Amino acid sequence: MATNHFDPISFLLAALLISSGQALAQQASSANDAQLRASFKEGFTKGCLSGKSKGITNQVSFCNCLSDAYNVRYTGISLAAISSLAGQVGPKGPLLVDVMMTPERQVCTKNNR
């Protein structure tokens, strides 16, 4: 049986994503996709670089990998919606985001050990 790995940096990143979600959601009504993606990338990368992920040798590359992967997987409006809705979930919001983004985190972790 597979177990979910909840890395503290993932929690930090999810918390940052959720805290910026409301701002992203407000921007979504007047911003285009490129603007929403850029806003997500900026906030996400800033939060990611503020911590140190366990087992990661190149934090900058790891953070860029994650941010790029999320921007490929989701549209700007989807990133804003995920951020906003995860914040509304409450304390379980960061865990939900971490689970949703597990494939990206696993690839980026593997590439930056």
PDB file of N, CA and C in Angstrom:
ATOM      1  N   MET A   1       0.841  -1.178   0.000  1.00  0.00           N
ATOM      2  CA  MET A   1       0.000   0.000   0.000  1.00  0.00           C
ATOM      3  C   MET A   1       0.885   1.240   0.000  1.00  0.00           C
ATOM      4  N   ALA A   2       0.596   2.158  -0.881  1.00  0.00           N
ATOM      5  CA  ALA A   2       1.377   3.387  -0.974  1.00  0.00           C
ATOM      6  C   ALA A   2       0.966   4.335   0.146  1.00  0.00           C
ATOM      7  N   THR A   3       1.957   5.053   0.639  1.00  0.00           N
ATOM      8  CA  THR A   3       1.673   6.040   1.664  1.00  0.00           C
ATOM      9  C   THR A   3       1.973   7.416   1.103  1.00  0.00           C
ATOM     10  N   ASN A   4       1.219   8.393   1.548  1.00  0.00           N
ATOM     11  CA  ASN A   4       1.461   9.761   1.117  1.00  0.00           C
ATOM     12  C   ASN A   4       2.578  10.341   1.946  1.00  0.00           C
ATOM     13  N   HIS A   5       3.501  11.004   1.285  1.00  0.00           N
ATOM     14  CA  HIS A   5       4.613  11.671   1.945  1.00  0.00           C
ATOM     15  C   HIS A   5       4.268  13.142   2.049  1.00  0.00           C
ATOM     16  N   PHE A   6       4.232  13.665   3.233  1.00  0.00           N
ATOM     17  CA  PHE A   6       3.912  15.073   3.421  1.00  0.00           C
ATOM     18  C   PHE A   6       5.164  15.786   3.887  1.00  0.00           C
ATOM     19  N   ASP A   7       5.859  16.390   2.961  1.00  0.00           N
ATOM     20  CA  ASP A   7       7.094  17.104   3.194  1.00  0.00           C
ATOM     21  C   ASP A   7       6.764  18.501   3.735  1.00  0.00           C
ATOM     22  N   PRO A   8       7.471  18.965   4.764  1.00  0.00           N
ATOM     23  CA  PRO A   8       7.195  20.298   5.304  1.00  0.00           C
ATOM     24  C   PRO A   8       7.267  21.404   4.250  1.00  0.00           C
ATOM     25  N   ILE A   9       8.169  21.274   3.279  1.00  0.00           N
ATOM     26  CA  ILE A   9       8.241  22.313   2.253  1.00  0.00           C
ATOM     27  C   ILE A   9       6.985  22.306   1.406  1.00  0.00           C
ATOM     28  N   SER A  10       6.415  21.139   1.189  1.00  0.00           N
ATOM     29  CA  SER A  10       5.167  21.077   0.437  1.00  0.00           C
ATOM     30  C   SER A  10       4.072  21.824   1.181  1.00  0.00           C
ATOM     31  N   PHE A  11       4.060  21.684   2.488  1.00  0.00           N
ATOM     32  CA  PHE A  11       3.081  22.404   3.300  1.00  0.00           C
ATOM     33  C   PHE A  11       3.314  23.902   3.179  1.00  0.00           C
ATOM     34  N   LEU A  12       4.586  24.313   3.243  1.00  0.00           N
ATOM     35  CA  LEU A  12       4.922  25.722   3.111  1.00  0.00           C
ATOM     36  C   LEU A  12       4.467  26.258   1.764  1.00  0.00           C
ATOM     37  N   LEU A  13       4.747  25.510   0.712  1.00  0.00           N
ATOM     38  CA  LEU A  13       4.369  25.949  -0.629  1.00  0.00           C
ATOM     39  C   LEU A  13       2.862  26.018  -0.770  1.00  0.00           C
ATOM     40  N   ALA A  14       2.182  25.021  -0.235  1.00  0.00           N
ATOM     41  CA  ALA A  14       0.722  25.011  -0.309  1.00  0.00           C
ATOM     42  C   ALA A  14       0.140  26.177   0.481  1.00  0.00           C
ATOM     43  N   ALA A  15       0.725  26.460   1.649  1.00  0.00           N
ATOM     44  CA  ALA A  15       0.243  27.576   2.457  1.00  0.00           C
ATOM     45  C   ALA A  15       0.422  28.893   1.712  1.00  0.00           C
ATOM     46  N   LEU A  16       1.559  29.037   1.047  1.00  0.00           N
ATOM     47  CA  LEU A  16       1.789  30.248   0.266  1.00  0.00           C
ATOM     48  C   LEU A  16       0.788  30.335  -0.877  1.00  0.00           C
ATOM     49  N   LEU A  17       0.577  29.220  -1.538  1.00  0.00           N
ATOM     50  CA  LEU A  17      -0.370  29.167  -2.645  1.00  0.00           C
ATOM     51  C   LEU A  17      -1.757  29.574  -2.170  1.00  0.00           C
ATOM     52  N   ILE A  18      -2.155  29.064  -1.038  1.00  0.00           N
ATOM     53  CA  ILE A  18      -3.482  29.370  -0.503  1.00  0.00           C
ATOM     54  C   ILE A  18      -3.575  30.829  -0.079  1.00  0.00           C
ATOM     55  N   SER A  19      -2.522  31.333   0.573  1.00  0.00           N
ATOM     56  CA  SER A  19      -2.574  32.717   1.038  1.00  0.00           C
ATOM     57  C   SER A  19      -2.626  33.702  -0.122  1.00  0.00           C
ATOM     58  N   SER A  20      -2.030  33.331  -1.257  1.00  0.00           N
ATOM     59  CA  SER A  20      -2.082  34.217  -2.414  1.00  0.00           C
ATOM     60  C   SER A  20      -3.298  33.935  -3.292  1.00  0.00           C
ATOM     61  N   GLY A  21      -4.054  32.916  -2.953  1.00  0.00           N
ATOM     62  CA  GLY A  21      -5.193  32.512  -3.768  1.00  0.00           C
ATOM     63  C   GLY A  21      -6.255  33.569  -3.925  1.00  0.00           C
ATOM     64  N   GLN A  22      -6.566  34.252  -2.846  1.00  0.00           N
ATOM     65  CA  GLN A  22      -7.601  35.269  -2.926  1.00  0.00           C
ATOM     66  C   GLN A  22      -7.175  36.382  -3.874  1.00  0.00           C
ATOM     67  N   ALA A  23      -5.920  36.794  -3.775  1.00  0.00           N
ATOM     68  CA  ALA A  23      -5.432  37.839  -4.677  1.00  0.00           C
ATOM     69  C   ALA A  23      -5.460  37.356  -6.116  1.00  0.00           C
ATOM     70  N   LEU A  24      -5.050  36.109  -6.340  1.00  0.00           N
ATOM     71  CA  LEU A  24      -5.085  35.562  -7.693  1.00  0.00           C
ATOM     72  C   LEU A  24      -6.517  35.486  -8.218  1.00  0.00           C
ATOM     73  N   ALA A  25      -7.436  35.077  -7.373  1.00  0.00           N
ATOM     74  CA  ALA A  25      -8.829  34.966  -7.791  1.00  0.00           C
ATOM     75  C   ALA A  25      -9.394  36.339  -8.157  1.00  0.00           C
ATOM     76  N   GLN A  26      -9.025  37.369  -7.392  1.00  0.00           N
ATOM     77  CA  GLN A  26      -9.491  38.712  -7.705  1.00  0.00           C
ATOM     78  C   GLN A  26      -8.897  39.201  -9.021  1.00  0.00           C
ATOM     79  N   GLN A  27      -7.621  38.842  -9.264  1.00  0.00           N
ATOM     80  CA  GLN A  27      -6.975  39.232 -10.505  1.00  0.00           C
ATOM     81  C   GLN A  27      -7.584  38.501 -11.695  1.00  0.00           C
ATOM     82  N   ALA A  28      -8.082  37.304 -11.458  1.00  0.00           N
ATOM     83  CA  ALA A  28      -8.556  36.444 -12.544  1.00  0.00           C
ATOM     84  C   ALA A  28      -9.635  37.106 -13.379  1.00  0.00           C
ATOM     85  N   SER A  29     -10.457  37.928 -12.757  1.00  0.00           N
ATOM     86  CA  SER A  29     -11.541  38.540 -13.505  1.00  0.00           C
ATOM     87  C   SER A  29     -11.043  39.588 -14.496  1.00  0.00           C
ATOM     88  N   SER A  30      -9.878  40.184 -14.230  1.00  0.00           N
ATOM     89  CA  SER A  30      -9.394  41.231 -15.122  1.00  0.00           C
ATOM     90  C   SER A  30      -8.062  40.897 -15.795  1.00  0.00           C
ATOM     91  N   ALA A  31      -7.434  39.786 -15.414  1.00  0.00           N
ATOM     92  CA  ALA A  31      -6.125  39.441 -15.957  1.00  0.00           C
ATOM     93  C   ALA A  31      -6.245  38.370 -17.034  1.00  0.00           C
ATOM     94  N   ASN A  32      -5.273  38.358 -17.917  1.00  0.00           N
ATOM     95  CA  ASN A  32      -5.251  37.308 -18.920  1.00  0.00           C
ATOM     96  C   ASN A  32      -4.461  36.109 -18.382  1.00  0.00           C
ATOM     97  N   ASP A  33      -4.457  35.036 -19.129  1.00  0.00           N
ATOM     98  CA  ASP A  33      -3.813  33.797 -18.691  1.00  0.00           C
ATOM     99  C   ASP A  33      -2.336  33.999 -18.376  1.00  0.00           C
ATOM    100  N   ALA A  34      -1.625  34.703 -19.242  1.00  0.00           N
ATOM    101  CA  ALA A  34      -0.191  34.927 -19.036  1.00  0.00           C
ATOM    102  C   ALA A  34       0.070  35.698 -17.747  1.00  0.00           C
ATOM    103  N   GLN A  35      -0.767  36.677 -17.450  1.00  0.00           N
ATOM    104  CA  GLN A  35      -0.604  37.459 -16.225  1.00  0.00           C
ATOM    105  C   GLN A  35      -0.851  36.587 -14.984  1.00  0.00           C
ATOM    106  N   LEU A  36      -1.873  35.744 -15.041  1.00  0.00           N
ATOM    107  CA  LEU A  36      -2.172  34.869 -13.910  1.00  0.00           C
ATOM    108  C   LEU A  36      -1.050  33.855 -13.684  1.00  0.00           C
ATOM    109  N   ARG A  37      -0.529  33.303 -14.760  1.00  0.00           N
ATOM    110  CA  ARG A  37       0.584  32.351 -14.648  1.00  0.00           C
ATOM    111  C   ARG A  37       1.823  33.027 -14.066  1.00  0.00           C
ATOM    112  N   ALA A  38       2.118  34.228 -14.547  1.00  0.00           N
ATOM    113  CA  ALA A  38       3.284  34.963 -14.049  1.00  0.00           C
ATOM    114  C   ALA A  38       3.128  35.301 -12.568  1.00  0.00           C
ATOM    115  N   SER A  39       1.937  35.695 -12.179  1.00  0.00           N
ATOM    116  CA  SER A  39       1.672  36.013 -10.781  1.00  0.00           C
ATOM    117  C   SER A  39       1.830  34.774  -9.899  1.00  0.00           C
ATOM    118  N   PHE A  40       1.296  33.654 -10.366  1.00  0.00           N
ATOM    119  CA  PHE A  40       1.446  32.405  -9.626  1.00  0.00           C
ATOM    120  C   PHE A  40       2.920  32.037  -9.500  1.00  0.00           C
ATOM    121  N   LYS A  41       3.641  32.070 -10.611  1.00  0.00           N
ATOM    122  CA  LYS A  41       5.048  31.679 -10.615  1.00  0.00           C
ATOM    123  C   LYS A  41       5.851  32.543  -9.655  1.00  0.00           C
ATOM    124  N   GLU A  42       5.618  33.838  -9.682  1.00  0.00           N
ATOM    125  CA  GLU A  42       6.356  34.760  -8.818  1.00  0.00           C
ATOM    126  C   GLU A  42       6.113  34.441  -7.329  1.00  0.00           C
ATOM    127  N   GLY A  43       4.847  34.323  -6.957  1.00  0.00           N
ATOM    128  CA  GLY A  43       4.521  34.050  -5.560  1.00  0.00           C
ATOM    129  C   GLY A  43       4.970  32.669  -5.112  1.00  0.00           C
ATOM    130  N   PHE A  44       4.755  31.695  -5.961  1.00  0.00           N
ATOM    131  CA  PHE A  44       5.127  30.322  -5.624  1.00  0.00           C
ATOM    132  C   PHE A  44       6.633  30.179  -5.465  1.00  0.00           C
ATOM    133  N   THR A  45       7.380  30.731  -6.422  1.00  0.00           N
ATOM    134  CA  THR A  45       8.838  30.628  -6.375  1.00  0.00           C
ATOM    135  C   THR A  45       9.391  31.347  -5.154  1.00  0.00           C
ATOM    136  N   LYS A  46       8.860  32.500  -4.847  1.00  0.00           N
ATOM    137  CA  LYS A  46       9.304  33.249  -3.669  1.00  0.00           C
ATOM    138  C   LYS A  46       9.114  32.408  -2.404  1.00  0.00           C
ATOM    139  N   GLY A  47       7.960  31.795  -2.261  1.00  0.00           N
ATOM    140  CA  GLY A  47       7.701  30.957  -1.087  1.00  0.00           C
ATOM    141  C   GLY A  47       8.587  29.730  -1.052  1.00  0.00           C
ATOM    142  N   CYS A  48       8.772  29.114  -2.192  1.00  0.00           N
ATOM    143  CA  CYS A  48       9.590  27.902  -2.281  1.00  0.00           C
ATOM    144  C   CYS A  48      11.036  28.202  -1.902  1.00  0.00           C
ATOM    145  N   LEU A  49      11.558  29.326  -2.365  1.00  0.00           N
ATOM    146  CA  LEU A  49      12.945  29.676  -2.087  1.00  0.00           C
ATOM    147  C   LEU A  49      13.167  30.118  -0.649  1.00  0.00           C
ATOM    148  N   SER A  50      12.089  30.395   0.067  1.00  0.00           N
ATOM    149  CA  SER A  50      12.230  30.819   1.466  1.00  0.00           C
ATOM    150  C   SER A  50      12.473  29.638   2.401  1.00  0.00           C
ATOM    151  N   GLY A  51      12.365  28.414   1.881  1.00  0.00           N
ATOM    152  CA  GLY A  51      12.592  27.218   2.694  1.00  0.00           C
ATOM    153  C   GLY A  51      13.655  26.341   2.084  1.00  0.00           C
ATOM    154  N   LYS A  52      13.945  25.253   2.762  1.00  0.00           N
ATOM    155  CA  LYS A  52      14.890  24.260   2.261  1.00  0.00           C
ATOM    156  C   LYS A  52      14.198  22.913   2.284  1.00  0.00           C
ATOM    157  N   SER A  53      14.080  22.299   1.117  1.00  0.00           N
ATOM    158  CA  SER A  53      13.399  21.017   1.005  1.00  0.00           C
ATOM    159  C   SER A  53      14.356  19.888   1.376  1.00  0.00           C
ATOM    160  N   LYS A  54      13.877  18.979   2.160  1.00  0.00           N
ATOM    161  CA  LYS A  54      14.670  17.835   2.606  1.00  0.00           C
ATOM    162  C   LYS A  54      15.100  16.993   1.405  1.00  0.00           C
ATOM    163  N   GLY A  55      16.393  16.696   1.339  1.00  0.00           N
ATOM    164  CA  GLY A  55      16.925  15.848   0.282  1.00  0.00           C
ATOM    165  C   GLY A  55      17.170  16.552  -1.036  1.00  0.00           C
ATOM    166  N   ILE A  56      16.942  17.845  -1.095  1.00  0.00           N
ATOM    167  CA  ILE A  56      17.124  18.607  -2.328  1.00  0.00           C
ATOM    168  C   ILE A  56      18.481  19.309  -2.287  1.00  0.00           C
ATOM    169  N   THR A  57      19.280  19.114  -3.332  1.00  0.00           N
ATOM    170  CA  THR A  57      20.601  19.736  -3.373  1.00  0.00           C
ATOM    171  C   THR A  57      20.583  21.096  -4.065  1.00  0.00           C
ATOM    172  N   ASN A  58      19.628  21.320  -4.950  1.00  0.00           N
ATOM    173  CA  ASN A  58      19.543  22.586  -5.670  1.00  0.00           C
ATOM    174  C   ASN A  58      18.135  23.146  -5.508  1.00  0.00           C
ATOM    175  N   GLN A  59      17.947  23.950  -4.480  1.00  0.00           N
ATOM    176  CA  GLN A  59      16.623  24.493  -4.161  1.00  0.00           C
ATOM    177  C   GLN A  59      16.077  25.364  -5.285  1.00  0.00           C
ATOM    178  N   VAL A  60      16.932  26.157  -5.915  1.00  0.00           N
ATOM    179  CA  VAL A  60      16.475  27.043  -6.994  1.00  0.00           C
ATOM    180  C   VAL A  60      15.921  26.216  -8.154  1.00  0.00           C
ATOM    181  N   SER A  61      16.669  25.210  -8.569  1.00  0.00           N
ATOM    182  CA  SER A  61      16.212  24.351  -9.665  1.00  0.00           C
ATOM    183  C   SER A  61      14.929  23.616  -9.294  1.00  0.00           C
ATOM    184  N   PHE A  62      14.850  23.129  -8.057  1.00  0.00           N
ATOM    185  CA  PHE A  62      13.670  22.435  -7.563  1.00  0.00           C
ATOM    186  C   PHE A  62      12.449  23.350  -7.622  1.00  0.00           C
ATOM    187  N   CYS A  63      12.589  24.568  -7.119  1.00  0.00           N
ATOM    188  CA  CYS A  63      11.471  25.513  -7.096  1.00  0.00           C
ATOM    189  C   CYS A  63      11.032  25.889  -8.509  1.00  0.00           C
ATOM    190  N   ASN A  64      11.992  26.133  -9.389  1.00  0.00           N
ATOM    191  CA  ASN A  64      11.650  26.449 -10.783  1.00  0.00           C
ATOM    192  C   ASN A  64      10.977  25.269 -11.463  1.00  0.00           C
ATOM    193  N   CYS A  65      11.443  24.064 -11.167  1.00  0.00           N
ATOM    194  CA  CYS A  65      10.842  22.856 -11.730  1.00  0.00           C
ATOM    195  C   CYS A  65       9.369  22.754 -11.320  1.00  0.00           C
ATOM    196  N   LEU A  66       9.110  22.926 -10.027  1.00  0.00           N
ATOM    197  CA  LEU A  66       7.732  22.851  -9.534  1.00  0.00           C
ATOM    198  C   LEU A  66       6.848  23.923 -10.170  1.00  0.00           C
ATOM    199  N   SER A  67       7.323  25.139 -10.152  1.00  0.00           N
ATOM    200  CA  SER A  67       6.542  26.240 -10.694  1.00  0.00           C
ATOM    201  C   SER A  67       6.241  26.033 -12.170  1.00  0.00           C
ATOM    202  N   ASP A  68       7.253  25.631 -12.911  1.00  0.00           N
ATOM    203  CA  ASP A  68       7.050  25.387 -14.346  1.00  0.00           C
ATOM    204  C   ASP A  68       6.077  24.234 -14.583  1.00  0.00           C
ATOM    205  N   ALA A  69       6.214  23.174 -13.783  1.00  0.00           N
ATOM    206  CA  ALA A  69       5.330  22.012 -13.947  1.00  0.00           C
ATOM    207  C   ALA A  69       3.875  22.374 -13.671  1.00  0.00           C
ATOM    208  N   TYR A  70       3.638  23.165 -12.636  1.00  0.00           N
ATOM    209  CA  TYR A  70       2.271  23.565 -12.316  1.00  0.00           C
ATOM    210  C   TYR A  70       1.703  24.444 -13.421  1.00  0.00           C
ATOM    211  N   ASN A  71       2.542  25.330 -13.967  1.00  0.00           N
ATOM    212  CA  ASN A  71       2.087  26.219 -15.035  1.00  0.00           C
ATOM    213  C   ASN A  71       1.801  25.465 -16.324  1.00  0.00           C
ATOM    214  N   VAL A  72       2.457  24.336 -16.525  1.00  0.00           N
ATOM    215  CA  VAL A  72       2.173  23.509 -17.691  1.00  0.00           C
ATOM    216  C   VAL A  72       0.877  22.731 -17.489  1.00  0.00           C
ATOM    217  N   ARG A  73       0.693  22.226 -16.283  1.00  0.00           N
ATOM    218  CA  ARG A  73      -0.465  21.374 -16.000  1.00  0.00           C
ATOM    219  C   ARG A  73      -1.774  22.155 -15.928  1.00  0.00           C
ATOM    220  N   TYR A  74      -1.724  23.360 -15.370  1.00  0.00           N
ATOM    221  CA  TYR A  74      -2.942  24.140 -15.140  1.00  0.00           C
ATOM    222  C   TYR A  74      -2.910  25.462 -15.903  1.00  0.00           C
ATOM    223  N   THR A  75      -4.081  25.956 -16.249  1.00  0.00           N
ATOM    224  CA  THR A  75      -4.196  27.296 -16.829  1.00  0.00           C
ATOM    225  C   THR A  75      -4.078  28.321 -15.713  1.00  0.00           C
ATOM    226  N   GLY A  76      -3.882  29.563 -16.094  1.00  0.00           N
ATOM    227  CA  GLY A  76      -3.802  30.629 -15.098  1.00  0.00           C
ATOM    228  C   GLY A  76      -5.063  30.723 -14.257  1.00  0.00           C
ATOM    229  N   ILE A  77      -6.211  30.636 -14.898  1.00  0.00           N
ATOM    230  CA  ILE A  77      -7.484  30.712 -14.172  1.00  0.00           C
ATOM    231  C   ILE A  77      -7.650  29.507 -13.252  1.00  0.00           C
ATOM    232  N   SER A  78      -7.156  28.341 -13.675  1.00  0.00           N
ATOM    233  CA  SER A  78      -7.228  27.148 -12.823  1.00  0.00           C
ATOM    234  C   SER A  78      -6.334  27.311 -11.596  1.00  0.00           C
ATOM    235  N   LEU A  79      -5.142  27.863 -11.788  1.00  0.00           N
ATOM    236  CA  LEU A  79      -4.248  28.100 -10.650  1.00  0.00           C
ATOM    237  C   LEU A  79      -4.890  29.053  -9.645  1.00  0.00           C
ATOM    238  N   ALA A  80      -5.530  30.091 -10.153  1.00  0.00           N
ATOM    239  CA  ALA A  80      -6.214  31.030  -9.272  1.00  0.00           C
ATOM    240  C   ALA A  80      -7.361  30.351  -8.534  1.00  0.00           C
ATOM    241  N   ALA A  81      -8.127  29.528  -9.242  1.00  0.00           N
ATOM    242  CA  ALA A  81      -9.263  28.836  -8.622  1.00  0.00           C
ATOM    243  C   ALA A  81      -8.798  27.825  -7.577  1.00  0.00           C
ATOM    244  N   ILE A  82      -7.769  27.050  -7.903  1.00  0.00           N
ATOM    245  CA  ILE A  82      -7.240  26.067  -6.947  1.00  0.00           C
ATOM    246  C   ILE A  82      -6.780  26.772  -5.686  1.00  0.00           C
ATOM    247  N   SER A  83      -6.048  27.855  -5.853  1.00  0.00           N
ATOM    248  CA  SER A  83      -5.553  28.611  -4.705  1.00  0.00           C
ATOM    249  C   SER A  83      -6.692  29.130  -3.845  1.00  0.00           C
ATOM    250  N   SER A  84      -7.675  29.704  -4.479  1.00  0.00           N
ATOM    251  CA  SER A  84      -8.810  30.264  -3.762  1.00  0.00           C
ATOM    252  C   SER A  84      -9.609  29.184  -3.039  1.00  0.00           C
ATOM    253  N   LEU A  85      -9.924  28.103  -3.745  1.00  0.00           N
ATOM    254  CA  LEU A  85     -10.729  27.041  -3.152  1.00  0.00           C
ATOM    255  C   LEU A  85      -9.990  26.300  -2.037  1.00  0.00           C
ATOM    256  N   ALA A  86      -8.698  26.108  -2.203  1.00  0.00           N
ATOM    257  CA  ALA A  86      -7.924  25.442  -1.155  1.00  0.00           C
ATOM    258  C   ALA A  86      -7.936  26.274   0.127  1.00  0.00           C
ATOM    259  N   GLY A  87      -7.909  27.586  -0.026  1.00  0.00           N
ATOM    260  CA  GLY A  87      -7.994  28.461   1.144  1.00  0.00           C
ATOM    261  C   GLY A  87      -9.332  28.349   1.842  1.00  0.00           C
ATOM    262  N   GLN A  88     -10.390  28.122   1.074  1.00  0.00           N
ATOM    263  CA  GLN A  88     -11.722  27.991   1.654  1.00  0.00           C
ATOM    264  C   GLN A  88     -11.912  26.671   2.393  1.00  0.00           C
ATOM    265  N   VAL A  89     -11.110  25.658   2.038  1.00  0.00           N
ATOM    266  CA  VAL A  89     -11.202  24.349   2.694  1.00  0.00           C
ATOM    267  C   VAL A  89     -10.767  24.447   4.151  1.00  0.00           C
ATOM    268  N   GLY A  90      -9.887  25.387   4.440  1.00  0.00           N
ATOM    269  CA  GLY A  90      -9.417  25.567   5.806  1.00  0.00           C
ATOM    270  C   GLY A  90      -8.122  24.812   6.055  1.00  0.00           C
ATOM    271  N   PRO A  91      -7.962  24.250   7.274  1.00  0.00           N
ATOM    272  CA  PRO A  91      -6.709  23.606   7.656  1.00  0.00           C
ATOM    273  C   PRO A  91      -6.293  22.444   6.751  1.00  0.00           C
ATOM    274  N   LYS A  92      -7.225  21.813   6.103  1.00  0.00           N
ATOM    275  CA  LYS A  92      -6.901  20.687   5.211  1.00  0.00           C
ATOM    276  C   LYS A  92      -6.543  21.155   3.801  1.00  0.00           C
ATOM    277  N   GLY A  93      -6.663  22.438   3.542  1.00  0.00           N
ATOM    278  CA  GLY A  93      -6.346  22.991   2.225  1.00  0.00           C
ATOM    279  C   GLY A  93      -4.922  22.699   1.769  1.00  0.00           C
ATOM    280  N   PRO A  94      -3.899  22.946   2.625  1.00  0.00           N
ATOM    281  CA  PRO A  94      -2.522  22.646   2.208  1.00  0.00           C
ATOM    282  C   PRO A  94      -2.305  21.169   1.876  1.00  0.00           C
ATOM    283  N   LEU A  95      -2.918  20.291   2.624  1.00  0.00           N
ATOM    284  CA  LEU A  95      -2.785  18.860   2.345  1.00  0.00           C
ATOM    285  C   LEU A  95      -3.437  18.517   1.009  1.00  0.00           C
ATOM    286  N   LEU A  96      -4.583  19.098   0.737  1.00  0.00           N
ATOM    287  CA  LEU A  96      -5.266  18.875  -0.534  1.00  0.00           C
ATOM    288  C   LEU A  96      -4.389  19.309  -1.704  1.00  0.00           C
ATOM    289  N   VAL A  97      -3.798  20.480  -1.607  1.00  0.00           N
ATOM    290  CA  VAL A  97      -2.927  20.988  -2.669  1.00  0.00           C
ATOM    291  C   VAL A  97      -1.712  20.084  -2.825  1.00  0.00           C
ATOM    292  N   ASP A  98      -1.141  19.647  -1.723  1.00  0.00           N
ATOM    293  CA  ASP A  98       0.024  18.758  -1.776  1.00  0.00           C
ATOM    294  C   ASP A  98      -0.320  17.461  -2.495  1.00  0.00           C
ATOM    295  N   VAL A  99      -1.468  16.889  -2.190  1.00  0.00           N
ATOM    296  CA  VAL A  99      -1.885  15.641  -2.837  1.00  0.00           C
ATOM    297  C   VAL A  99      -2.122  15.876  -4.333  1.00  0.00           C
ATOM    298  N   MET A 100      -2.768  16.980  -4.681  1.00  0.00           N
ATOM    299  CA  MET A 100      -3.038  17.283  -6.083  1.00  0.00           C
ATOM    300  C   MET A 100      -1.754  17.429  -6.895  1.00  0.00           C
ATOM    301  N   MET A 101      -0.725  17.911  -6.263  1.00  0.00           N
ATOM    302  CA  MET A 101       0.508  18.225  -6.975  1.00  0.00           C
ATOM    303  C   MET A 101       1.621  17.205  -6.731  1.00  0.00           C
ATOM    304  N   THR A 102       1.262  16.051  -6.195  1.00  0.00           N
ATOM    305  CA  THR A 102       2.238  15.004  -5.916  1.00  0.00           C
ATOM    306  C   THR A 102       3.050  14.597  -7.139  1.00  0.00           C
ATOM    307  N   PRO A 103       2.448  14.385  -8.306  1.00  0.00           N
ATOM    308  CA  PRO A 103       3.260  13.972  -9.460  1.00  0.00           C
ATOM    309  C   PRO A 103       4.369  14.974  -9.798  1.00  0.00           C
ATOM    310  N   GLU A 104       4.044  16.250  -9.760  1.00  0.00           N
ATOM    311  CA  GLU A 104       5.039  17.277 -10.050  1.00  0.00           C
ATOM    312  C   GLU A 104       6.142  17.284  -9.000  1.00  0.00           C
ATOM    313  N   ARG A 105       5.753  17.214  -7.737  1.00  0.00           N
ATOM    314  CA  ARG A 105       6.737  17.218  -6.656  1.00  0.00           C
ATOM    315  C   ARG A 105       7.669  16.023  -6.760  1.00  0.00           C
ATOM    316  N   GLN A 106       7.137  14.853  -7.097  1.00  0.00           N
ATOM    317  CA  GLN A 106       7.967  13.653  -7.205  1.00  0.00           C
ATOM    318  C   GLN A 106       8.993  13.786  -8.323  1.00  0.00           C
ATOM    319  N   VAL A 107       8.598  14.279  -9.476  1.00  0.00           N
ATOM    320  CA  VAL A 107       9.522  14.464 -10.602  1.00  0.00           C
ATOM    321  C   VAL A 107      10.587  15.483 -10.251  1.00  0.00           C
ATOM    322  N   CYS A 108      10.181  16.610  -9.692  1.00  0.00           N
ATOM    323  CA  CYS A 108      11.143  17.661  -9.360  1.00  0.00           C
ATOM    324  C   CYS A 108      12.100  17.219  -8.246  1.00  0.00           C
ATOM    325  N   THR A 109      11.607  16.457  -7.311  1.00  0.00           N
ATOM    326  CA  THR A 109      12.471  15.924  -6.241  1.00  0.00           C
ATOM    327  C   THR A 109      13.511  14.981  -6.828  1.00  0.00           C
ATOM    328  N   LYS A 110      13.050  14.075  -7.673  1.00  0.00           N
ATOM    329  CA  LYS A 110      13.963  13.097  -8.294  1.00  0.00           C
ATOM    330  C   LYS A 110      15.058  13.804  -9.097  1.00  0.00           C
ATOM    331  N   ASN A 111      14.708  14.842  -9.801  1.00  0.00           N
ATOM    332  CA  ASN A 111      15.666  15.558 -10.651  1.00  0.00           C
ATOM    333  C   ASN A 111      16.594  16.478  -9.889  1.00  0.00           C
ATOM    334  N   ASN A 112      16.356  16.710  -8.618  1.00  0.00           N
ATOM    335  CA  ASN A 112      17.166  17.671  -7.854  1.00  0.00           C
ATOM    336  C   ASN A 112      17.726  17.113  -6.571  1.00  0.00           C
ATOM    337  N   ARG A 113      17.933  15.806  -6.519  1.00  0.00           N
ATOM    338  CA  ARG A 113      18.553  15.185  -5.335  1.00  0.00           C
ATOM    339  C   ARG A 113      20.031  15.301  -5.406  1.00  0.00           C
TER     340      ARG A 113
END
